[in-house]
Coordinates of N, CA and C in Angstrom, one line a residue:
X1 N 0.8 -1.2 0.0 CA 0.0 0.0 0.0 C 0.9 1.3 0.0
X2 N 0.2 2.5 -0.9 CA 1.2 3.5 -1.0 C 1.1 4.5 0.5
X3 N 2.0 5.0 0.8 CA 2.1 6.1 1.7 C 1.4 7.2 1.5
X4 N 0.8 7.7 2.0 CA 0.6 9.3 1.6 C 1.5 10.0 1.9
X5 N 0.9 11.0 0.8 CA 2.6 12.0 1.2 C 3.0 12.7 1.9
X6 N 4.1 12.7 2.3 CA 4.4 13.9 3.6 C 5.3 14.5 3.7
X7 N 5.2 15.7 3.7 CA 5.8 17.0 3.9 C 7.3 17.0 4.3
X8 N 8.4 16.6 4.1 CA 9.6 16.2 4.8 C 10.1 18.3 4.8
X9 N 9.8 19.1 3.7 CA 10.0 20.2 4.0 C 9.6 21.3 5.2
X10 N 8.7 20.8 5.7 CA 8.2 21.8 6.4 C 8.7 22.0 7.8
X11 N 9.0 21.0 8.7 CA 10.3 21.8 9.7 C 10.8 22.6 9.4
X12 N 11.8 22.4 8.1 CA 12.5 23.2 7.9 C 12.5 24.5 7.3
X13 N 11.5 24.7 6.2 CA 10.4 26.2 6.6 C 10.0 26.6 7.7
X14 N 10.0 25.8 8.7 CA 8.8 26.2 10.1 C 10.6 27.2 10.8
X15 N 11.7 26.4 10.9 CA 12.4 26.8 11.5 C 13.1 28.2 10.5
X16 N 12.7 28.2 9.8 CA 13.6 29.1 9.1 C 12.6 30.1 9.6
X17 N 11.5 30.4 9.2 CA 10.5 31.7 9.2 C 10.4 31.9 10.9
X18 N 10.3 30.8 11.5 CA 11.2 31.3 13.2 C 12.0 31.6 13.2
X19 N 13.1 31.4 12.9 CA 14.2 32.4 12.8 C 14.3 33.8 12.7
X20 N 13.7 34.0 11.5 CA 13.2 35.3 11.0 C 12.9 36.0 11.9
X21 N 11.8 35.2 12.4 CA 10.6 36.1 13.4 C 11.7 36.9 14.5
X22 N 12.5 35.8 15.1 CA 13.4 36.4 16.1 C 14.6 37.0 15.8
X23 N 14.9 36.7 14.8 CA 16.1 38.0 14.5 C 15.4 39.4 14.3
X24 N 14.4 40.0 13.5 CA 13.4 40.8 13.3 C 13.3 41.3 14.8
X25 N 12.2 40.2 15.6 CA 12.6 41.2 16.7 C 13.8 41.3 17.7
X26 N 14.9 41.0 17.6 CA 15.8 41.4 18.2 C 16.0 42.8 17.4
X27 N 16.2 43.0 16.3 CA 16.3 43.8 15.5 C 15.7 45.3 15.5
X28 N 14.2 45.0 15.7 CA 13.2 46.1 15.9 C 12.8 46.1 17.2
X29 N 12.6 45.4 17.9 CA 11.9 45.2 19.0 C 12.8 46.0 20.7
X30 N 12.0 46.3 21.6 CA 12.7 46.5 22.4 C 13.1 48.3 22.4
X31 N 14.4 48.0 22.1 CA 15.0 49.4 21.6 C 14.7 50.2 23.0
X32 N 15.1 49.5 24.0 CA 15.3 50.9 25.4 C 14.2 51.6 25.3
X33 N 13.4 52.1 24.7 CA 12.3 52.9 24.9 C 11.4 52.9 26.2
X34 N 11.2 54.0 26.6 CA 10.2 53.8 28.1 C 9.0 53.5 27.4
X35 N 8.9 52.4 28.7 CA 7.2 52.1 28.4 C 6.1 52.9 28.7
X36 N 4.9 53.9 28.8 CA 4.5 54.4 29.8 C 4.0 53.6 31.4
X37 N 3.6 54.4 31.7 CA 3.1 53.2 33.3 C 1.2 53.0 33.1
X38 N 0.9 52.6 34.2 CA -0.9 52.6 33.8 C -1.2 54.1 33.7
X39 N -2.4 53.9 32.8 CA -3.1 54.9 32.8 C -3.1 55.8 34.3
X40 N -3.4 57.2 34.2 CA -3.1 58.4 35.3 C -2.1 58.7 36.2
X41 N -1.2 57.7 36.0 CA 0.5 57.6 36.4 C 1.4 57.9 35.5
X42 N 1.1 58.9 34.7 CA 1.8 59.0 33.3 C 1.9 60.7 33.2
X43 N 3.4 60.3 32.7 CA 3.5 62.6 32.8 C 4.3 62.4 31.3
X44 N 4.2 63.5 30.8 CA 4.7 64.5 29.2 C 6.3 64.7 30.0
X45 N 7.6 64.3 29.3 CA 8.7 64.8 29.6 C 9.0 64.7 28.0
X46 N 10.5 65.5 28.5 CA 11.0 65.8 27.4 C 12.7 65.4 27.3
X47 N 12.3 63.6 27.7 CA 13.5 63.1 28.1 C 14.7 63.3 27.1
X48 N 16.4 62.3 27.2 CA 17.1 62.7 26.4 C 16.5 62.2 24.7
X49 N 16.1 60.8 24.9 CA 15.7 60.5 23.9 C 14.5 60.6 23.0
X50 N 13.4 61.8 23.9 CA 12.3 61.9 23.4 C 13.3 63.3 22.4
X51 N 14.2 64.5 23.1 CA 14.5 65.6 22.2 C 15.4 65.1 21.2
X52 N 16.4 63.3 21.2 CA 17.1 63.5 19.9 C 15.8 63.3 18.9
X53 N 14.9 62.2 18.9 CA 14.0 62.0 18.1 C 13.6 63.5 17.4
X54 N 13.3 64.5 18.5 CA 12.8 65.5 17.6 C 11.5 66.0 18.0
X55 N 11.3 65.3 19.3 CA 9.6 65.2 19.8 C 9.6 66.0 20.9
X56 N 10.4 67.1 21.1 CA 10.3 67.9 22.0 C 11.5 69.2 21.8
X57 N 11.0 69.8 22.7 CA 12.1 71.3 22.5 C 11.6 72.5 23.3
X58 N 11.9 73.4 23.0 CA 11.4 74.8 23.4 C 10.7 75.9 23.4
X59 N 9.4 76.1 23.5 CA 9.3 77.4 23.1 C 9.7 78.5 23.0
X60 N 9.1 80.0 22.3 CA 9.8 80.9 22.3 C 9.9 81.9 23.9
X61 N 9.6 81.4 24.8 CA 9.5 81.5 26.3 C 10.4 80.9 26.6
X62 N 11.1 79.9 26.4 CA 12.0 79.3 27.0 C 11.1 77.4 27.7
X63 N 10.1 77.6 27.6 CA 9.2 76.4 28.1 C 9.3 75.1 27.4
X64 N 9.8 74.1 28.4 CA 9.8 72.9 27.2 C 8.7 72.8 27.1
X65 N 8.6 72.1 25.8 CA 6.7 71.5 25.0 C 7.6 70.1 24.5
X66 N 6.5 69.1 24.8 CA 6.0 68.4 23.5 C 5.0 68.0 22.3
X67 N 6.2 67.4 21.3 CA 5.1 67.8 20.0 C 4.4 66.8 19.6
X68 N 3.2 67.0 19.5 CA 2.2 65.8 18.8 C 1.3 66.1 17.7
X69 N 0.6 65.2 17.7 CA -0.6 65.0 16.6 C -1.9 65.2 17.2
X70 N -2.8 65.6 16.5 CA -4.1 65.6 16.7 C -5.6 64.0 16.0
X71 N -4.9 63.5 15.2 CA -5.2 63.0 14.6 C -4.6 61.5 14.4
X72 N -3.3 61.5 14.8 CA -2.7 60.0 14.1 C -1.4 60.0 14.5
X73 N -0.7 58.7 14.9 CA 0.4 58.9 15.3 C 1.5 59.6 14.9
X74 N 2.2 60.2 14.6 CA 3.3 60.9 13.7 C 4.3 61.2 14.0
X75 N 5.9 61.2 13.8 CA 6.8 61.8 14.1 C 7.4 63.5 13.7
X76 N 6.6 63.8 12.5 CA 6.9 64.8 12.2 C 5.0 65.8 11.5
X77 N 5.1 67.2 10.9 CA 3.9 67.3 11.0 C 3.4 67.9 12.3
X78 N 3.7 67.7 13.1 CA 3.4 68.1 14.4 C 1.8 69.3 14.5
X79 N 0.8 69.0 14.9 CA -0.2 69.5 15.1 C -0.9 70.4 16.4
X80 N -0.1 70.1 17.4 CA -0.2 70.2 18.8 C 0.9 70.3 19.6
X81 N 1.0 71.0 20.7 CA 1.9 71.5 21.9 C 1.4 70.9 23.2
X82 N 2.3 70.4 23.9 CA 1.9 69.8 25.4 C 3.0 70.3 26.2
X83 N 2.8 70.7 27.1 CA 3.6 71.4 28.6 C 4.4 70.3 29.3
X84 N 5.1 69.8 29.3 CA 6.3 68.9 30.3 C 5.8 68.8 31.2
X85 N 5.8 67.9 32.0 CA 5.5 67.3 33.4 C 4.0 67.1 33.4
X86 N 3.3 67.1 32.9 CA 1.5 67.3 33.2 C 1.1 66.1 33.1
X87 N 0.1 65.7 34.0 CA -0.2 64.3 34.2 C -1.2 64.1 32.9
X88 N -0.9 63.1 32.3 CA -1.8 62.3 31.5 C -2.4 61.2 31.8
X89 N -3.3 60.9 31.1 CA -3.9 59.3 31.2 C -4.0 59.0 29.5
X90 N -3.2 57.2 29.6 CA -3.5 57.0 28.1 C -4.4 56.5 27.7
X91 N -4.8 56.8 26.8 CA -5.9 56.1 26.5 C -6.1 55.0 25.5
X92 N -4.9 55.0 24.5 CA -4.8 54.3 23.8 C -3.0 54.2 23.0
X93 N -2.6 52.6 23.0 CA -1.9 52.8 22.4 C -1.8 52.3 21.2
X94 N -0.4 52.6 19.9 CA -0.4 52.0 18.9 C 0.8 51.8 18.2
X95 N 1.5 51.3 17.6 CA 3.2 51.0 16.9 C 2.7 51.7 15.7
X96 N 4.1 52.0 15.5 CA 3.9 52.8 14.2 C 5.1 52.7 13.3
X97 N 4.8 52.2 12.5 CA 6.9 52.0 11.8 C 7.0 53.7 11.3
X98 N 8.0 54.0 11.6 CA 9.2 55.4 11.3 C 10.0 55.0 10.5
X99 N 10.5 55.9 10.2 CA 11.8 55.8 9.4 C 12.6 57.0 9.6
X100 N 13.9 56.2 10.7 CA 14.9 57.4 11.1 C 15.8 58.3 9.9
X101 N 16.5 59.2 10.2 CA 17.2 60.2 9.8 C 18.4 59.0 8.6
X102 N 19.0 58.0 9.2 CA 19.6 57.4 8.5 C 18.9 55.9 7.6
X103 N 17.7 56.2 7.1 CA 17.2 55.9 6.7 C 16.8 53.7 6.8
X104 N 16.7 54.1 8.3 CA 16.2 52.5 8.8 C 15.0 52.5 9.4
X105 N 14.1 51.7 9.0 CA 13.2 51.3 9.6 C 12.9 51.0 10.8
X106 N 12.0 51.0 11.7 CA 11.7 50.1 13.1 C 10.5 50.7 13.8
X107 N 9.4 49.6 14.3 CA 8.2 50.1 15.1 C 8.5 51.0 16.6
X108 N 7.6 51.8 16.3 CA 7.6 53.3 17.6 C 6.6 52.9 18.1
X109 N 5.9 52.7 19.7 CA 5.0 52.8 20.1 C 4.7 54.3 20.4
X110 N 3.2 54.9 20.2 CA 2.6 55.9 20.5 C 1.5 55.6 21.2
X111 N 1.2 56.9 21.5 CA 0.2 56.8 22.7 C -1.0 58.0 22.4
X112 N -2.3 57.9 22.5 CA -3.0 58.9 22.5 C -3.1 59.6 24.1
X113 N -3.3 60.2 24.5 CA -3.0 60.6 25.9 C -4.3 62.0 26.1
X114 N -4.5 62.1 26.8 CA -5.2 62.6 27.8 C -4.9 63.6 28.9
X115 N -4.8 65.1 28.7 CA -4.1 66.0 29.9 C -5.5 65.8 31.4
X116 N -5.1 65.8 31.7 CA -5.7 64.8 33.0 C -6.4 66.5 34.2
X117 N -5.9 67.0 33.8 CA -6.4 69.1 34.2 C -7.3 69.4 33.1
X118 N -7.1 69.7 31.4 CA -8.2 70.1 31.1 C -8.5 69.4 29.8
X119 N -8.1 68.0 29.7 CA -9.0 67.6 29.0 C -8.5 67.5 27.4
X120 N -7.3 68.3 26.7 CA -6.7 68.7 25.7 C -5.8 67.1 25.4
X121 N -6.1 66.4 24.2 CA -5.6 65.3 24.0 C -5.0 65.2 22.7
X122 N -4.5 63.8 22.6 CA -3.5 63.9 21.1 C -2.3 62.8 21.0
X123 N -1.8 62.6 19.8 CA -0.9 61.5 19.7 C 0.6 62.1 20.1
X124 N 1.4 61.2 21.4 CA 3.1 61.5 21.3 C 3.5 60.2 21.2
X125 N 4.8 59.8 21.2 CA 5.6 58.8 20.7 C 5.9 58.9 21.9
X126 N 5.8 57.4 22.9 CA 6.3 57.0 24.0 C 8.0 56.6 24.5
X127 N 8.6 57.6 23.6 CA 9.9 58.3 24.0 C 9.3 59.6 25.2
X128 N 8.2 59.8 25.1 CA 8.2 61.3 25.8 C 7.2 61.1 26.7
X129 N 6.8 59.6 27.6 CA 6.1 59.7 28.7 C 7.4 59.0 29.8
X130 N 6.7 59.5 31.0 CA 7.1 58.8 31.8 C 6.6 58.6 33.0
X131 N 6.7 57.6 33.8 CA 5.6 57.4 35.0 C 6.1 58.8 35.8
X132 N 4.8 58.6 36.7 CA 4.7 60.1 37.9 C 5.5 59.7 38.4
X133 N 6.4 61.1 39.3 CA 7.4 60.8 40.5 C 6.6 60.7 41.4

């Protein structure tokens, strides 16, 4: 009686595209980024690595801001101003692939957030939260 046939390749696709999976995320994943903390434990800074990004700076006061979106996650475009230190709550997050200055790819988590005093909300890149002191 004949055999049915079987697949002798497919471990070895199975292991290859595993592979993949985890060099990818060693590759993209991770990346030191602060995570925020839970929702209303969460403040707007304008850490080292939120200002190389580009996601924060100064106004013409002298007041750090961060820069966001109104609409959608974004690194650049910038739609909106948030004041440093002010408590937020997030309300939602989401990755978003970028593409840095030296032209590489890799997913950014963002965050829609919530100023937690009056209510003024919008997308930053979770380079620029950090839990409350």
């Amino acid at each position: 009686m004949k055999r049915p046939y079987a697949n002798h390749k497919f471990p070895v696709y199975l292991l290859f595209w595993l592979g993949t999976a985890v060099t990818l995320s060693a590759c993209f994943g991770g990346g030191g980024e602060e995570q925020p903390a839970a929702a209303g434990q969460t403040v707007l800074t304008c850490s080292e690595v939120c200002a190389q990004q580009g996601q924060c700076g100064q106004g013409v006061d002298g007041r750090p801001l961060i820069l966001g979106r109104h609409d959608r996650p974004e690194t650049r475009e910038h739609t909106i101003v948030f004041n440093v230190d002010l408590p937020v709550t997030v309300l939602e997050t989401r990755d978003q692939t970028i593409q840095s200055v030296d032209g590489q790819f890799a997913m950014q988590p963002f965050s829609l957030v919530i100023l937690n005093d009056n209510g003024q909300q919008g997308w930053v890149a979770n380079w620029c939260l950090a839990a409350a002191p």
